[in-house]
mmCIF file of C-alpha atoms in Angstrom:
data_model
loop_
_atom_site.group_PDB
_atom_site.id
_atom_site.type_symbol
_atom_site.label_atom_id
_atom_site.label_comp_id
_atom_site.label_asym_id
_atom_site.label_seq_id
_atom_site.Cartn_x
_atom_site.Cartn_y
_atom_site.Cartn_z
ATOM 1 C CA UNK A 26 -31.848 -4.013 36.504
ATOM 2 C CA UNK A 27 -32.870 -4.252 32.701
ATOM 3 C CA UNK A 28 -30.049 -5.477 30.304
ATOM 4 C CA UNK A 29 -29.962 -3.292 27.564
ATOM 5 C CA UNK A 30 -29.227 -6.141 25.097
ATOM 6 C CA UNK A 31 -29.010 -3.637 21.930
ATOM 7 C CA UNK A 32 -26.372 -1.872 23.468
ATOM 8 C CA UNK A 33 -24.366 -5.510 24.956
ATOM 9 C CA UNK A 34 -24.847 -6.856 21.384
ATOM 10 C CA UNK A 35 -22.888 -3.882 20.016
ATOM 11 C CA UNK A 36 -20.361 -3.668 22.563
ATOM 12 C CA UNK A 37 -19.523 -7.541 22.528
ATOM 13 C CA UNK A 38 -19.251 -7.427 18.320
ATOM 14 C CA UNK A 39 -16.670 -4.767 18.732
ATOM 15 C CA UNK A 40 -14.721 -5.705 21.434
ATOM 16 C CA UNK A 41 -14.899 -9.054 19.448
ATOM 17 C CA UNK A 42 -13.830 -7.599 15.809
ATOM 18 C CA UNK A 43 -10.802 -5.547 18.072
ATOM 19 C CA UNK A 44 -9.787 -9.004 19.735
ATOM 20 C CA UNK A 45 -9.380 -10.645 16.249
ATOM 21 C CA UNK A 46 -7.842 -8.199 14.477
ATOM 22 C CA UNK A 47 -5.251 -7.824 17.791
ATOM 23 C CA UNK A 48 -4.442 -11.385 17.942
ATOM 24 C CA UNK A 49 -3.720 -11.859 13.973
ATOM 25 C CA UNK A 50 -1.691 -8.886 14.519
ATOM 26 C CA UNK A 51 0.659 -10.062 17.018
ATOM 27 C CA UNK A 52 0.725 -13.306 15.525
ATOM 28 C CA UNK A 53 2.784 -12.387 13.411
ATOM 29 C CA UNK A 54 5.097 -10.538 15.424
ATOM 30 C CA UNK A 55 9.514 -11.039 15.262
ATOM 31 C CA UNK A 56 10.958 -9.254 17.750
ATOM 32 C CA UNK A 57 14.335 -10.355 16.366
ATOM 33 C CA UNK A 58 15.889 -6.988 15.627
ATOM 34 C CA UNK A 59 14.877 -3.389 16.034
ATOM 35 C CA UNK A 60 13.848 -3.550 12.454
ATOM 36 C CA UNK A 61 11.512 -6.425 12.326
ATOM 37 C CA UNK A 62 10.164 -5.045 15.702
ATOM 38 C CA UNK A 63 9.331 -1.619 13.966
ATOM 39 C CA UNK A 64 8.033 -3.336 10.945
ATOM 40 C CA UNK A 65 5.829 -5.582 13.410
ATOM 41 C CA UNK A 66 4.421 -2.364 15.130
ATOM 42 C CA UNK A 67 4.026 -1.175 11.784
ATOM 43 C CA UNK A 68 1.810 -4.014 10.201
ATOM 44 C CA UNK A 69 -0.343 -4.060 13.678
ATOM 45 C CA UNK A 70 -1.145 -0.155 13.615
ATOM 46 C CA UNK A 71 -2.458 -0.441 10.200
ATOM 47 C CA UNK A 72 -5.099 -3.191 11.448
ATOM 48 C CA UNK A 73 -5.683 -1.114 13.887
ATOM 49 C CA UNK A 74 -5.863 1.756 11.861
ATOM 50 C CA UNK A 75 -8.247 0.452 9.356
ATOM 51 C CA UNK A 76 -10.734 -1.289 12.128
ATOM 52 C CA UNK A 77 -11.023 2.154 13.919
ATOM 53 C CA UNK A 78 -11.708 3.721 11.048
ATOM 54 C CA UNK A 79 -14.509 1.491 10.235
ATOM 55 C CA UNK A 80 -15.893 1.314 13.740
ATOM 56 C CA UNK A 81 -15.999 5.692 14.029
ATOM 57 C CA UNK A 82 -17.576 5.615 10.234
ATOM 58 C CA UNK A 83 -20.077 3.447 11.352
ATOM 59 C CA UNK A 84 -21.245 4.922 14.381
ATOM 60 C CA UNK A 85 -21.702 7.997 13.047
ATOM 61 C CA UNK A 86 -23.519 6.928 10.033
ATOM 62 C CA UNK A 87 -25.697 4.795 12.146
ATOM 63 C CA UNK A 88 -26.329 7.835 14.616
ATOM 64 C CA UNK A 89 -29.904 8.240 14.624
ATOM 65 C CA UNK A 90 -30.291 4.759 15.195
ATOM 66 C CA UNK A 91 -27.294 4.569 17.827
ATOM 67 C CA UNK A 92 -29.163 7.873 20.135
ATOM 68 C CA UNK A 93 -31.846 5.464 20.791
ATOM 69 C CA UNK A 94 -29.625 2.809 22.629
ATOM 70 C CA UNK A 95 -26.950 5.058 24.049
ATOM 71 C CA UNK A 96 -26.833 8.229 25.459
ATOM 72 C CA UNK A 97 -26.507 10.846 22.577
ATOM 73 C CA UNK A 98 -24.357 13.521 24.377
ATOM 74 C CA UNK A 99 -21.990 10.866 25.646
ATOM 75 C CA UNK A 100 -22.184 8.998 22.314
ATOM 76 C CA UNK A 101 -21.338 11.882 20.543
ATOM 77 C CA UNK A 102 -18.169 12.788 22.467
ATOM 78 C CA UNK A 103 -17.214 9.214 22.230
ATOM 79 C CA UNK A 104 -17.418 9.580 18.112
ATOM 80 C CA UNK A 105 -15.091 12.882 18.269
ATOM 81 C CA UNK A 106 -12.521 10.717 20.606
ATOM 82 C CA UNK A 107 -12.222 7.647 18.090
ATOM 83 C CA UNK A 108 -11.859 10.025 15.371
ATOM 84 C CA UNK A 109 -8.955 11.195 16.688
ATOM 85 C CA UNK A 110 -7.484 7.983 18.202
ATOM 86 C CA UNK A 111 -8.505 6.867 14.215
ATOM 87 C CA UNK A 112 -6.050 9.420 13.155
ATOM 88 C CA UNK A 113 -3.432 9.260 15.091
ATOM 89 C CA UNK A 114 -2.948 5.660 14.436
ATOM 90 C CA UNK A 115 -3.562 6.489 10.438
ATOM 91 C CA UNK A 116 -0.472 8.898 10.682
ATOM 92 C CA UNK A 117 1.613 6.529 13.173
ATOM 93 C CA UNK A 118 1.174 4.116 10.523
ATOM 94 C CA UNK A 119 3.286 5.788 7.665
ATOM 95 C CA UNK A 120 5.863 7.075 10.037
ATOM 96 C CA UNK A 121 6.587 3.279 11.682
ATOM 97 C CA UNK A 122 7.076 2.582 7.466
ATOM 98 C CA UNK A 123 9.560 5.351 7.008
ATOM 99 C CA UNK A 124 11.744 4.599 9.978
ATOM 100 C CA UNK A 125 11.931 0.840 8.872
ATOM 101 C CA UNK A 126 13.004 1.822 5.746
ATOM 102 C CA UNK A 127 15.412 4.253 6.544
ATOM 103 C CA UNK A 128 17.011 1.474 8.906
ATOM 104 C CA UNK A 129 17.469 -0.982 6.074
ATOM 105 C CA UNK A 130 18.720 2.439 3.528
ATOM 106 C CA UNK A 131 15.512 1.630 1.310
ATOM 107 C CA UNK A 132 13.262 4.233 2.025
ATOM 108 C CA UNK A 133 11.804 5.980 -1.453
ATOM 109 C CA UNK A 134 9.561 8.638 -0.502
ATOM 110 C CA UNK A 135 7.492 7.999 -4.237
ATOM 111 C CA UNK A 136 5.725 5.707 -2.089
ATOM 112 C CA UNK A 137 3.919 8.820 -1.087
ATOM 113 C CA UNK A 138 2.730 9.942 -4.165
ATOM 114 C CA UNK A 139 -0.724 10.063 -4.297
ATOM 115 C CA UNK A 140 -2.772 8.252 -6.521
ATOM 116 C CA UNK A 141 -0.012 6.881 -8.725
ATOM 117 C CA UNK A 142 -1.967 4.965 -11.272
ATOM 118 C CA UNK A 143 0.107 2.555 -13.021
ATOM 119 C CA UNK A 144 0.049 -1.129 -14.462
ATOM 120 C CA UNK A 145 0.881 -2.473 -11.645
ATOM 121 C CA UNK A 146 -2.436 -2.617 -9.243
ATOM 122 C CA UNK A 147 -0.326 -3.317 -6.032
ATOM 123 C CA UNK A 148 1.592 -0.468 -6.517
ATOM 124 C CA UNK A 149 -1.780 1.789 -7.817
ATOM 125 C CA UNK A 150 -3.303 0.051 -4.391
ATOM 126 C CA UNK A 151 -0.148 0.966 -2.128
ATOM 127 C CA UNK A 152 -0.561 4.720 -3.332
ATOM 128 C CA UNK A 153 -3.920 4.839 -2.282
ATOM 129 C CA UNK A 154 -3.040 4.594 1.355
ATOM 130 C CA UNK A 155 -0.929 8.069 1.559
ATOM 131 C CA UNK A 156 -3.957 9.526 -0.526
ATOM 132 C CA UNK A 157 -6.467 8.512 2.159
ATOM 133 C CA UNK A 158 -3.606 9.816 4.737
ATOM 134 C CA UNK A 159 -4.039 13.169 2.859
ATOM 135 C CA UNK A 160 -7.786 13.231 2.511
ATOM 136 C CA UNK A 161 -7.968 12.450 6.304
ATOM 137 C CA UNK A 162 -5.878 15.617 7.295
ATOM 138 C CA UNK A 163 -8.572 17.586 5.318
ATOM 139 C CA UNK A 164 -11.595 15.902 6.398
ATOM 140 C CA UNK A 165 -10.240 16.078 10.359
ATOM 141 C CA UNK A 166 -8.987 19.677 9.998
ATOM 142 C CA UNK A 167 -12.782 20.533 8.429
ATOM 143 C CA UNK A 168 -14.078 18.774 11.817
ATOM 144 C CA UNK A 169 -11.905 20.474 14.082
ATOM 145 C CA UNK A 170 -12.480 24.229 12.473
ATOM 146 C CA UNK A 171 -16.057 23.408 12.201
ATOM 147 C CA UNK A 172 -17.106 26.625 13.289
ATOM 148 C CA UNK A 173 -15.047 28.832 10.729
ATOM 149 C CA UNK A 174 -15.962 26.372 7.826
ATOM 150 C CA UNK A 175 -19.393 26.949 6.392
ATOM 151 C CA UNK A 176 -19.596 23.733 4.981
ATOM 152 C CA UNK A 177 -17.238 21.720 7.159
ATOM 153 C CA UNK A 178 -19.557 18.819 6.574
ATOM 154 C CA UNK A 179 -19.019 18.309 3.306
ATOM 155 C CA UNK A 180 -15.544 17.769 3.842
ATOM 156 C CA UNK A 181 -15.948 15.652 6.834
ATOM 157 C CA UNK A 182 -18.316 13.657 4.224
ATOM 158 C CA UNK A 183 -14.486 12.051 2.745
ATOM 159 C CA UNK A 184 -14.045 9.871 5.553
ATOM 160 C CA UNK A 185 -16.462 7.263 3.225
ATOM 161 C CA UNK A 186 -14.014 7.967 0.001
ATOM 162 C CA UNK A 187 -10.897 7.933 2.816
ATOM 163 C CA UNK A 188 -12.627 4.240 3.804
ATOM 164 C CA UNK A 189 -12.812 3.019 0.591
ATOM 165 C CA UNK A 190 -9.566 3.946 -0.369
ATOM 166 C CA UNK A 191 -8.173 2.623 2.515
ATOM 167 C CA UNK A 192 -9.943 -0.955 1.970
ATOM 168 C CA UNK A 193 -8.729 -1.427 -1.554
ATOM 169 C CA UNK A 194 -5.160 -0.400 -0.011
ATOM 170 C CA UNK A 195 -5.159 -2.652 2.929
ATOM 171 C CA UNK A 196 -6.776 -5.628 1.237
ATOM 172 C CA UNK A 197 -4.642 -5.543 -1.517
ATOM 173 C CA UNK A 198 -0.814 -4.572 0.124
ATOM 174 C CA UNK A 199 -1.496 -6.223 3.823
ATOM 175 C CA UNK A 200 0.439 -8.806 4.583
ATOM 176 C CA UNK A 201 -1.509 -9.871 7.709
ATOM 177 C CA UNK A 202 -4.461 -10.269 5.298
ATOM 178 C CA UNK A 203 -2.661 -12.280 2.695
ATOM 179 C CA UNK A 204 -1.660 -14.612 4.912
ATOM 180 C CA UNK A 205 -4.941 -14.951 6.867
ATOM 181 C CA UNK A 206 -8.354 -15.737 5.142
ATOM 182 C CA UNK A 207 -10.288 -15.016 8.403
ATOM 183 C CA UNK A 208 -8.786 -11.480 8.447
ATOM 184 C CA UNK A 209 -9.399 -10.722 5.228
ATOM 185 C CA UNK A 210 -13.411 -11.735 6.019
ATOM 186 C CA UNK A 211 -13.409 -9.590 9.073
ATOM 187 C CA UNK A 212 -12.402 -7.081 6.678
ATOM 188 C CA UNK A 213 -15.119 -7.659 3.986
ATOM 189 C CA UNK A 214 -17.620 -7.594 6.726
ATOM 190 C CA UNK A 215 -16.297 -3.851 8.102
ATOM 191 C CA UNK A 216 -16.618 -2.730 4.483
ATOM 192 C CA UNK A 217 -19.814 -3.629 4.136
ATOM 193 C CA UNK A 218 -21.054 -2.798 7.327
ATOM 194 C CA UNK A 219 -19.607 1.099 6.357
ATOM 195 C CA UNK A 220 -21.246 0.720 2.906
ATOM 196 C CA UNK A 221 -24.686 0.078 4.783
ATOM 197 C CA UNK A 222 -23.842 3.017 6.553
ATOM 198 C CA UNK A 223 -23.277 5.082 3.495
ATOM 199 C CA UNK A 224 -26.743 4.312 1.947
ATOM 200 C CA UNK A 225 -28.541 4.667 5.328
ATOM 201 C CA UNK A 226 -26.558 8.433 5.621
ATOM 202 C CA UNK A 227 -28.039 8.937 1.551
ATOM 203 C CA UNK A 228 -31.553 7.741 2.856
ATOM 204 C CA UNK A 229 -31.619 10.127 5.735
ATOM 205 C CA UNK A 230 -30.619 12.735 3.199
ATOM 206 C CA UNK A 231 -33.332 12.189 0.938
ATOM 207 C CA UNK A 232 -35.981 11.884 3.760
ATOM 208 C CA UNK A 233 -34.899 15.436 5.314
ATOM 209 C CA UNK A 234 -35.254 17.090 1.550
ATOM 210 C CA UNK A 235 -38.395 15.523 1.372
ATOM 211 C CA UNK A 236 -39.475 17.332 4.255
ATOM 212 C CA UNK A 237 -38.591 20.752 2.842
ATOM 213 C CA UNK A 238 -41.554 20.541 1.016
ATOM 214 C CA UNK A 239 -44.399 19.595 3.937
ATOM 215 C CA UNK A 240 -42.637 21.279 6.899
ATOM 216 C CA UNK A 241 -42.696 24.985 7.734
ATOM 217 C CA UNK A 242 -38.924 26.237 6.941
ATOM 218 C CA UNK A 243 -38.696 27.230 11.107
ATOM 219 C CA UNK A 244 -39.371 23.322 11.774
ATOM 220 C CA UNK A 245 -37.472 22.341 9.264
ATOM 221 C CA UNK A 246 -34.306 24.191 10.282
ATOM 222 C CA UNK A 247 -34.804 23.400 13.622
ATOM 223 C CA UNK A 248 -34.572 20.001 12.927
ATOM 224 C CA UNK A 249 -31.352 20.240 10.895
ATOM 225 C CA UNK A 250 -29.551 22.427 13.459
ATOM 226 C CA UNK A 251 -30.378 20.093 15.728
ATOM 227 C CA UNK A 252 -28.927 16.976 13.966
ATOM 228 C CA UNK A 253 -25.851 18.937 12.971
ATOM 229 C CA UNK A 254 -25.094 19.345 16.789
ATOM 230 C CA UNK A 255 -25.879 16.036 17.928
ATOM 231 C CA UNK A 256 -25.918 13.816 15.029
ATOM 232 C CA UNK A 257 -22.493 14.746 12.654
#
């Protein structure tokens, strides 16, 4: 039997990446109290959180290159799972924070106000997690109504601003990734692994426009219909 040593390569860096971010964020853990337990689970679903995001961002930016090494159909299913598992723990994440904070009577709901631009970057970076949080419920309920939304794509198209937003949150209000410089590289290298993505998605872009111009407009649209079934 051939090893398929694309596909082991890209298994064993994720399950690596998950491994690292799991054991800095039960490091870290104080079961003390109900509160510092919530606050733990708290701090380790926004890891998680961010990391899934990333990986699900990444493989489908990377799709056309991913078909060749996986099995498309099965690959594709797979992207639609971690986008939800990347959501759930995105919305699990805020909740844990409310119920802490209604436990020690501080909770202030102007946490959640979106894009609060201040002074102050660490509170203008805290704000930007709820506002990825809010650009996520659009982008996931475009995916998930796909076929009533013409252009469902374009909305699903936020999860790179969502990722970015997310980042500059994370990396600047985290406390697992203050306190941990090997963290805070894992994180660098997700965000530029995603920004890779990005420009390889604008690329692919470009190319298919491109073709518009040499291509008959049946082969053409073939092609696209066929990459917005398999491929998104």
């Amino acid at each position: 039997m051939t090893i398929n040593w694309k596909r082991l390569l890209f298994v064993l860096f994720w399950i690596i990446v998950y491994a690292i971010v799991i054991y800095y964020g039960i490091k870290g853990f104080n079961l003390s109290d109900n509160i510092m337990t919530t606050f733990s689970f708290f701090r380790l679903v926004g890891l998680l959180a961010f990391t899934t995001l990333a990986f699900q961002i990444s493989t489908g930016a990377f799709r056309s290159i991913l078909n060749k090494i996986f099995n498309p159909i099965k690959l594709y299913k797979f992207h639609n799972v971690t986008g939800g598992i990347a959501f759930l723990l995105a919305l699990t994440h805020p909740i844990l924070f409310i119920i802490a904070n209604y436990m020690i009577k501080t909770l202030d709901f102007s946490y959640f106000i979106p894009l609060y631009i201040t002074n102050d970057f660490y509170r203008t970076a805290l704000s930007f997690g709820p506002t990825a949080l809010y650009l996520l419920f659009l982008s996931v309920g475009a995916a998930v109504l796909r076929k009533k939304i013409k252009n469902w794509i374009w909305f699903h198209r936020l999860n790179f601003i969502i990722f970015i937003l997310v980042f500059i949150h994370s990396f600047n209000v985290g406390t697992d990734l203050a306190k941990y410089a090997f963290l805070k590289a894992i994180w660098i290298l997700l965000f530029i692994i995603v920004i890779f993505g990005l420009l390889y998605k604008i690329k692919l872009m470009i190319k298919n426009r491109k073709r518009t111009k040499v291509e008959s407009p049946i082969s053409f649209y073939t092609k696209l219909l066929f990459n917005e079934l398999w491929q998104k």
